[in-house]
Amino acid sequence: MGETFVQKAFGNRIGKKLKVNEIVFLEPDYILTHDNTAAIIKKLDEVKSDIKVKYPDRLVIILDHVIPASSEKTALNHKEIREFVKKQGIKNFYDIGRGICHQVLPEEGFAKPAGIVVGSDSHTCTYGAFSCLGTGIDRTEAAGLWITGQTWFKVPESFKISLKGKFRKGVSAKDLILTIIGDLGADGANYVSVEFHGDSLQHLDIDSRMTIANMGVEMGAKFALFPPDDILKNHFKSRGWDFSIPVAWSDKDAEYSLIKEYELSEIVPCVSKPHAVDKYSSVKDLQGLFFEQYLIGTCTNGRISDIEVTSKILKGKKISANVRLLVLPASSEIYSEASRAGFLADLAEAGATILPPGCGPCLGAHQGVLAPGEKCLSTANRNFKGRMGCKDSEIYLASSETVAASALKGVLTDPREVL
Amino acid sequence: MAIFAYIQDDINTDLLYPGKYTYLGTKPSDIKEHLLEDLDPTFKDRVKNGDIIIAGKNFGCGSSREQPNVGLKYVGIQAIIAKSFSRIFFRSATNQGLLLIELPAVVDAYKEGDFIEIDSKKGVVLLNNTQFNFPALPTEMQNILKAGGLLEYIKENLK
Ligand code: SF4
């Protein structure tokens, strides 16, 4: 019997073949924390005062969730983090303005094929786009890892999702992953390593892969993995990085607890309805629904391709008079690229509010919180009740194409009508 | 001992502890103020040491925020019995020393007014007079739970 990618990647680290459900102790390559670093620092003190982090170079700290600080409390958090970074000699620190952690960490080259990255953030699974085993842990476990450098992992079972064909115009990776989650359910892949296979991968660029992997956790997945193929290799080369793959992609005869196939040409623009990500509807079935606020950004869809398609739809036009559109490039790199290409100017002229590269209103802490009774159409990954700060508001999730087209018309609109 | 039954699926971390508070209080007593706020606003005032929570499948899905676990441990929740738990939540509960029991049969059989007793050492839940067994956790998790949480476990091993 062959092995899945996670079996190989874990097994390679300890030099033995691993069975599903086996428990192994491993040292992750990197431990990601963000604004929650401030709370984790306090946990270190609980264990022992003046404790030294075991491997300071394995910490990656990125300030992104509430930036710039929205209150004295969040400002103090940031300050404490900066002091800790100095004191512990942490070199992989990215202060406010650099971008959302899940965009910045790969841009800085920390997400490598067969690497292990844990983060005290559930969307750490995004790094599966780079064949990297990324997964979320809590703050306490991050503190434990800072001290000991290692933690336990259960070798998960795996799903194989095969992708065939090409998207039709106006349809993108977000529609695919919302469809998959709609099918499998919010716990459909709980504890599972989900692998993506099939001919379509040659058409799925890094941005698309990141959108899909990012949402793996919305169906409970531990990992959401793409193969270390030519697209990934070219991405690494284009950034001047070495491309080495310590282990090969999963074997043809590996064991999967579920195998599923999707034909991309059959995927249509869709939304996920409140208050659960697996509540699927096609855009057509809800066409005309009114939203006060539209959001393009977050670690799911704040990349250059998202901003480009938004500007393509809105350039030279104005968003509907009754609505607000927020656009957040996911990182400083994307921000400057979008700026140089003129996309941001196009969007500002169309009436969008451009926010700094960060999480913005995604978690309801600041910058675009909803009022009771309001609805938001968002490219984010989560539409839980209260997620954008008000439990009496509603969030629908969609692709950048759909959000941009809808902001233009002022109601839910199939992007194929305007593209 | 009271039982808080929230028999629904996919009770997520925003319902257990809204995201807008994640960077405000970190002390357990601050967390308690917003615990389960959007699920059951009366919970924080009614909950007592030793109480039990019962819920449907995929309990704790969503964010990796640990405040729900920290808060539930602090108010003295003895255990959460659910049809299933989301992965990060399960791991995090163990890190806080909070016992989670996956027993769909108990959740299905439970009716208001029922009596529940838990013997975690034997792996047994007694629902009125019926006994339900739950499998032992992996040794690694048991050790962390026994120590009262991951940091306590690390503290013991640093000595
Ligand atoms: S953009 Fe939203 S989902 Fe992504 S890391 Fe930030 S808060 Fe979390």
PDB file of C-alpha atoms in Angstrom, chain B:
ATOM      1  CA  MET B   1     -24.934  20.111  39.218  1.00  0.00           C
ATOM      2  CA  ALA B   2     -26.743  21.557  36.198  1.00  0.00           C
ATOM      3  CA  ILE B   3     -26.739  20.394  32.603  1.00  0.00           C
ATOM      4  CA  PHE B   4     -26.665  22.988  29.834  1.00  0.00           C
ATOM      5  CA  ALA B   5     -28.067  21.311  26.737  1.00  0.00           C
ATOM      6  CA  TYR B   6     -27.437  23.047  23.422  1.00  0.00           C
ATOM      7  CA  ILE B   7     -28.548  20.296  21.096  1.00  0.00           C
ATOM      8  CA  GLN B   8     -27.506  21.813  17.791  1.00  0.00           C
ATOM      9  CA  ASP B   9     -24.662  21.159  15.357  1.00  0.00           C
ATOM     10  CA  ASP B  10     -21.713  23.401  14.464  1.00  0.00           C
ATOM     11  CA  ILE B  11     -21.682  25.577  17.580  1.00  0.00           C
ATOM     12  CA  ASN B  12     -18.767  27.756  16.519  1.00  0.00           C
ATOM     13  CA  THR B  13     -16.143  29.744  18.380  1.00  0.00           C
ATOM     14  CA  ASP B  14     -17.836  33.073  17.582  1.00  0.00           C
ATOM     15  CA  LEU B  15     -20.954  31.864  19.424  1.00  0.00           C
ATOM     16  CA  LEU B  16     -18.806  30.659  22.317  1.00  0.00           C
ATOM     17  CA  TYR B  17     -16.704  33.816  22.502  1.00  0.00           C
ATOM     18  CA  PRO B  18     -17.247  36.584  19.900  1.00  0.00           C
ATOM     19  CA  GLY B  19     -14.190  37.606  17.843  1.00  0.00           C
ATOM     20  CA  LYS B  20     -14.582  41.277  18.717  1.00  0.00           C
ATOM     21  CA  TYR B  21     -13.390  40.519  22.251  1.00  0.00           C
ATOM     22  CA  THR B  22     -10.366  38.404  21.349  1.00  0.00           C
ATOM     23  CA  TYR B  23      -7.817  41.171  21.951  1.00  0.00           C
ATOM     24  CA  LEU B  24      -9.506  42.729  24.955  1.00  0.00           C
ATOM     25  CA  GLY B  25      -9.581  40.590  28.054  1.00  0.00           C
ATOM     26  CA  THR B  26      -7.263  37.646  28.421  1.00  0.00           C
ATOM     27  CA  LYS B  27      -7.797  36.963  32.133  1.00  0.00           C
ATOM     28  CA  PRO B  28     -10.268  34.112  32.752  1.00  0.00           C
ATOM     29  CA  SER B  29     -12.466  36.459  34.783  1.00  0.00           C
ATOM     30  CA  ASP B  30     -12.676  38.889  31.815  1.00  0.00           C
ATOM     31  CA  ILE B  31     -13.416  36.006  29.453  1.00  0.00           C
ATOM     32  CA  LYS B  32     -16.289  34.846  31.642  1.00  0.00           C
ATOM     33  CA  GLU B  33     -18.095  38.142  30.987  1.00  0.00           C
ATOM     34  CA  HIS B  34     -18.634  37.236  27.311  1.00  0.00           C
ATOM     35  CA  LEU B  35     -18.630  33.459  27.511  1.00  0.00           C
ATOM     36  CA  LEU B  36     -21.292  31.946  25.222  1.00  0.00           C
ATOM     37  CA  GLU B  37     -22.665  35.475  24.793  1.00  0.00           C
ATOM     38  CA  ASP B  38     -24.281  34.962  21.382  1.00  0.00           C
ATOM     39  CA  LEU B  39     -25.412  31.401  22.139  1.00  0.00           C
ATOM     40  CA  ASP B  40     -26.922  31.807  25.593  1.00  0.00           C
ATOM     41  CA  PRO B  41     -26.523  35.220  27.247  1.00  0.00           C
ATOM     42  CA  THR B  42     -27.757  33.823  30.576  1.00  0.00           C
ATOM     43  CA  PHE B  43     -25.075  31.112  30.742  1.00  0.00           C
ATOM     44  CA  LYS B  44     -22.369  33.113  32.494  1.00  0.00           C
ATOM     45  CA  ASP B  45     -24.645  34.004  35.378  1.00  0.00           C
ATOM     46  CA  ARG B  46     -26.155  30.542  35.801  1.00  0.00           C
ATOM     47  CA  VAL B  47     -23.126  28.286  35.409  1.00  0.00           C
ATOM     48  CA  LYS B  48     -21.635  26.678  38.530  1.00  0.00           C
ATOM     49  CA  ASN B  49     -18.660  24.500  39.321  1.00  0.00           C
ATOM     50  CA  GLY B  50     -19.216  20.902  38.161  1.00  0.00           C
ATOM     51  CA  ASP B  51     -21.827  21.677  35.486  1.00  0.00           C
ATOM     52  CA  ILE B  52     -21.943  19.785  32.202  1.00  0.00           C
ATOM     53  CA  ILE B  53     -22.583  20.959  28.634  1.00  0.00           C
ATOM     54  CA  ILE B  54     -24.252  18.755  26.026  1.00  0.00           C
ATOM     55  CA  ALA B  55     -24.208  19.595  22.308  1.00  0.00           C
ATOM     56  CA  GLY B  56     -24.511  18.234  18.766  1.00  0.00           C
ATOM     57  CA  LYS B  57     -21.769  17.560  16.252  1.00  0.00           C
ATOM     58  CA  ASN B  58     -18.721  19.644  15.324  1.00  0.00           C
ATOM     59  CA  PHE B  59     -18.754  21.578  18.587  1.00  0.00           C
ATOM     60  CA  GLY B  60     -16.158  24.367  18.667  1.00  0.00           C
ATOM     61  CA  CYS B  61     -15.649  24.712  14.925  1.00  0.00           C
ATOM     62  CA  GLY B  62     -14.088  27.874  13.525  1.00  0.00           C
ATOM     63  CA  SER B  63     -11.333  29.946  15.034  1.00  0.00           C
ATOM     64  CA  SER B  64      -8.342  28.652  16.979  1.00  0.00           C
ATOM     65  CA  ARG B  65      -9.138  31.106  19.774  1.00  0.00           C
ATOM     66  CA  GLU B  66      -8.841  29.355  23.105  1.00  0.00           C
ATOM     67  CA  GLN B  67     -10.974  31.733  25.185  1.00  0.00           C
ATOM     68  CA  PRO B  68     -13.998  29.395  25.072  1.00  0.00           C
ATOM     69  CA  ASN B  69     -11.916  26.626  26.635  1.00  0.00           C
ATOM     70  CA  VAL B  70     -10.143  28.880  29.092  1.00  0.00           C
ATOM     71  CA  GLY B  71     -13.484  30.349  30.149  1.00  0.00           C
ATOM     72  CA  LEU B  72     -15.298  27.027  30.421  1.00  0.00           C
ATOM     73  CA  LYS B  73     -12.483  25.565  32.493  1.00  0.00           C
ATOM     74  CA  TYR B  74     -12.490  28.653  34.725  1.00  0.00           C
ATOM     75  CA  VAL B  75     -16.232  28.522  35.455  1.00  0.00           C
ATOM     76  CA  GLY B  76     -15.783  24.885  36.425  1.00  0.00           C
ATOM     77  CA  ILE B  77     -17.388  22.967  33.563  1.00  0.00           C
ATOM     78  CA  GLN B  78     -16.788  19.310  34.422  1.00  0.00           C
ATOM     79  CA  ALA B  79     -17.013  18.074  30.833  1.00  0.00           C
ATOM     80  CA  ILE B  80     -18.594  18.759  27.460  1.00  0.00           C
ATOM     81  CA  ILE B  81     -20.430  15.815  25.945  1.00  0.00           C
ATOM     82  CA  ALA B  82     -21.025  16.209  22.219  1.00  0.00           C
ATOM     83  CA  LYS B  83     -21.632  14.136  19.117  1.00  0.00           C
ATOM     84  CA  SER B  84     -18.244  15.327  17.840  1.00  0.00           C
ATOM     85  CA  PHE B  85     -15.737  18.138  18.307  1.00  0.00           C
ATOM     86  CA  SER B  86     -13.805  20.177  15.822  1.00  0.00           C
ATOM     87  CA  ARG B  87     -10.097  19.360  15.726  1.00  0.00           C
ATOM     88  CA  ILE B  88      -8.512  22.572  16.967  1.00  0.00           C
ATOM     89  CA  PHE B  89     -11.101  22.881  19.743  1.00  0.00           C
ATOM     90  CA  PHE B  90     -10.474  19.327  20.892  1.00  0.00           C
ATOM     91  CA  ARG B  91      -6.753  19.886  21.101  1.00  0.00           C
ATOM     92  CA  SER B  92      -7.184  23.225  22.803  1.00  0.00           C
ATOM     93  CA  ALA B  93      -9.574  21.862  25.445  1.00  0.00           C
ATOM     94  CA  THR B  94      -6.986  19.273  26.380  1.00  0.00           C
ATOM     95  CA  ASN B  95      -4.367  22.021  26.604  1.00  0.00           C
ATOM     96  CA  GLN B  96      -6.612  23.747  29.146  1.00  0.00           C
ATOM     97  CA  GLY B  97      -7.260  20.544  31.069  1.00  0.00           C
ATOM     98  CA  LEU B  98     -10.934  20.502  30.052  1.00  0.00           C
ATOM     99  CA  LEU B  99     -12.501  17.076  29.499  1.00  0.00           C
ATOM    100  CA  LEU B 100     -14.356  16.518  26.208  1.00  0.00           C
ATOM    101  CA  ILE B 101     -16.393  13.378  25.680  1.00  0.00           C
ATOM    102  CA  GLU B 102     -17.522  12.254  22.254  1.00  0.00           C
ATOM    103  CA  LEU B 103     -20.673  10.208  22.797  1.00  0.00           C
ATOM    104  CA  PRO B 104     -23.418  10.719  20.189  1.00  0.00           C
ATOM    105  CA  ALA B 105     -25.623   8.108  21.880  1.00  0.00           C
ATOM    106  CA  VAL B 106     -25.827  10.129  25.098  1.00  0.00           C
ATOM    107  CA  VAL B 107     -26.678  13.304  23.177  1.00  0.00           C
ATOM    108  CA  ASP B 108     -29.416  11.481  21.266  1.00  0.00           C
ATOM    109  CA  ALA B 109     -30.869   9.898  24.384  1.00  0.00           C
ATOM    110  CA  TYR B 110     -30.726  12.981  26.610  1.00  0.00           C
ATOM    111  CA  LYS B 111     -34.037  14.609  27.665  1.00  0.00           C
ATOM    112  CA  GLU B 112     -34.539  17.660  29.851  1.00  0.00           C
ATOM    113  CA  GLY B 113     -34.465  16.712  33.514  1.00  0.00           C
ATOM    114  CA  ASP B 114     -32.199  13.703  32.978  1.00  0.00           C
ATOM    115  CA  PHE B 115     -29.392  12.934  35.387  1.00  0.00           C
ATOM    116  CA  ILE B 116     -25.783  12.545  34.261  1.00  0.00           C
ATOM    117  CA  GLU B 117     -22.731  11.280  36.111  1.00  0.00           C
ATOM    118  CA  ILE B 118     -19.233  11.041  34.643  1.00  0.00           C
ATOM    119  CA  ASP B 119     -16.427   8.754  35.736  1.00  0.00           C
ATOM    120  CA  SER B 120     -13.506   9.951  33.628  1.00  0.00           C
ATOM    121  CA  LYS B 121     -11.057   7.357  34.984  1.00  0.00           C
ATOM    122  CA  LYS B 122     -13.263   4.460  33.962  1.00  0.00           C
ATOM    123  CA  GLY B 123     -14.409   6.217  30.777  1.00  0.00           C
ATOM    124  CA  VAL B 124     -18.059   5.959  31.704  1.00  0.00           C
ATOM    125  CA  VAL B 125     -21.034   8.296  31.409  1.00  0.00           C
ATOM    126  CA  LEU B 126     -24.119   7.328  33.379  1.00  0.00           C
ATOM    127  CA  LEU B 127     -27.325   8.775  31.892  1.00  0.00           C
ATOM    128  CA  ASN B 128     -30.046   8.104  34.466  1.00  0.00           C
ATOM    129  CA  ASN B 129     -29.474   4.353  34.853  1.00  0.00           C
ATOM    130  CA  THR B 130     -27.889   3.612  31.510  1.00  0.00           C
ATOM    131  CA  GLN B 131     -24.155   3.271  31.172  1.00  0.00           C
ATOM    132  CA  PHE B 132     -22.253   4.576  28.127  1.00  0.00           C
ATOM    133  CA  ASN B 133     -18.541   3.970  27.633  1.00  0.00           C
ATOM    134  CA  PHE B 134     -16.183   6.332  25.910  1.00  0.00           C
ATOM    135  CA  PRO B 135     -12.758   5.334  24.567  1.00  0.00           C
ATOM    136  CA  ALA B 136      -9.608   6.380  26.374  1.00  0.00           C
ATOM    137  CA  LEU B 137      -7.709   9.335  24.949  1.00  0.00           C
ATOM    138  CA  PRO B 138      -4.233   8.831  23.469  1.00  0.00           C
ATOM    139  CA  THR B 139      -1.613   8.668  26.257  1.00  0.00           C
ATOM    140  CA  GLU B 140      -0.132  12.037  25.232  1.00  0.00           C
ATOM    141  CA  MET B 141      -3.455  13.760  25.806  1.00  0.00           C
ATOM    142  CA  GLN B 142      -4.135  11.887  29.022  1.00  0.00           C
ATOM    143  CA  ASN B 143      -0.827  13.081  30.451  1.00  0.00           C
ATOM    144  CA  ILE B 144      -1.662  16.691  29.629  1.00  0.00           C
ATOM    145  CA  LEU B 145      -5.153  16.367  31.133  1.00  0.00           C
ATOM    146  CA  LYS B 146      -3.778  14.710  34.248  1.00  0.00           C
ATOM    147  CA  ALA B 147      -1.365  17.587  34.803  1.00  0.00           C
ATOM    148  CA  GLY B 148      -4.287  20.014  34.524  1.00  0.00           C
ATOM    149  CA  GLY B 149      -3.297  21.458  31.155  1.00  0.00           C
ATOM    150  CA  LEU B 150      -0.351  21.788  28.786  1.00  0.00           C
ATOM    151  CA  LEU B 151       1.504  24.545  30.634  1.00  0.00           C
ATOM    152  CA  GLU B 152       1.259  22.665  33.926  1.00  0.00           C
ATOM    153  CA  TYR B 153       2.497  19.572  32.107  1.00  0.00           C
ATOM    154  CA  ILE B 154       5.468  21.493  30.704  1.00  0.00           C
ATOM    155  CA  LYS B 155       6.168  23.012  34.119  1.00  0.00           C
ATOM    156  CA  GLU B 156       6.331  19.542  35.649  1.00  0.00           C
ATOM    157  CA  ASN B 157       8.707  18.379  32.954  1.00  0.00           C
ATOM    158  CA  LEU B 158      10.977  21.435  33.195  1.00  0.00           C
ATOM    159  CA  LYS B 159      11.830  20.581  36.778  1.00  0.00           C
TER     160      LYS B 159
END
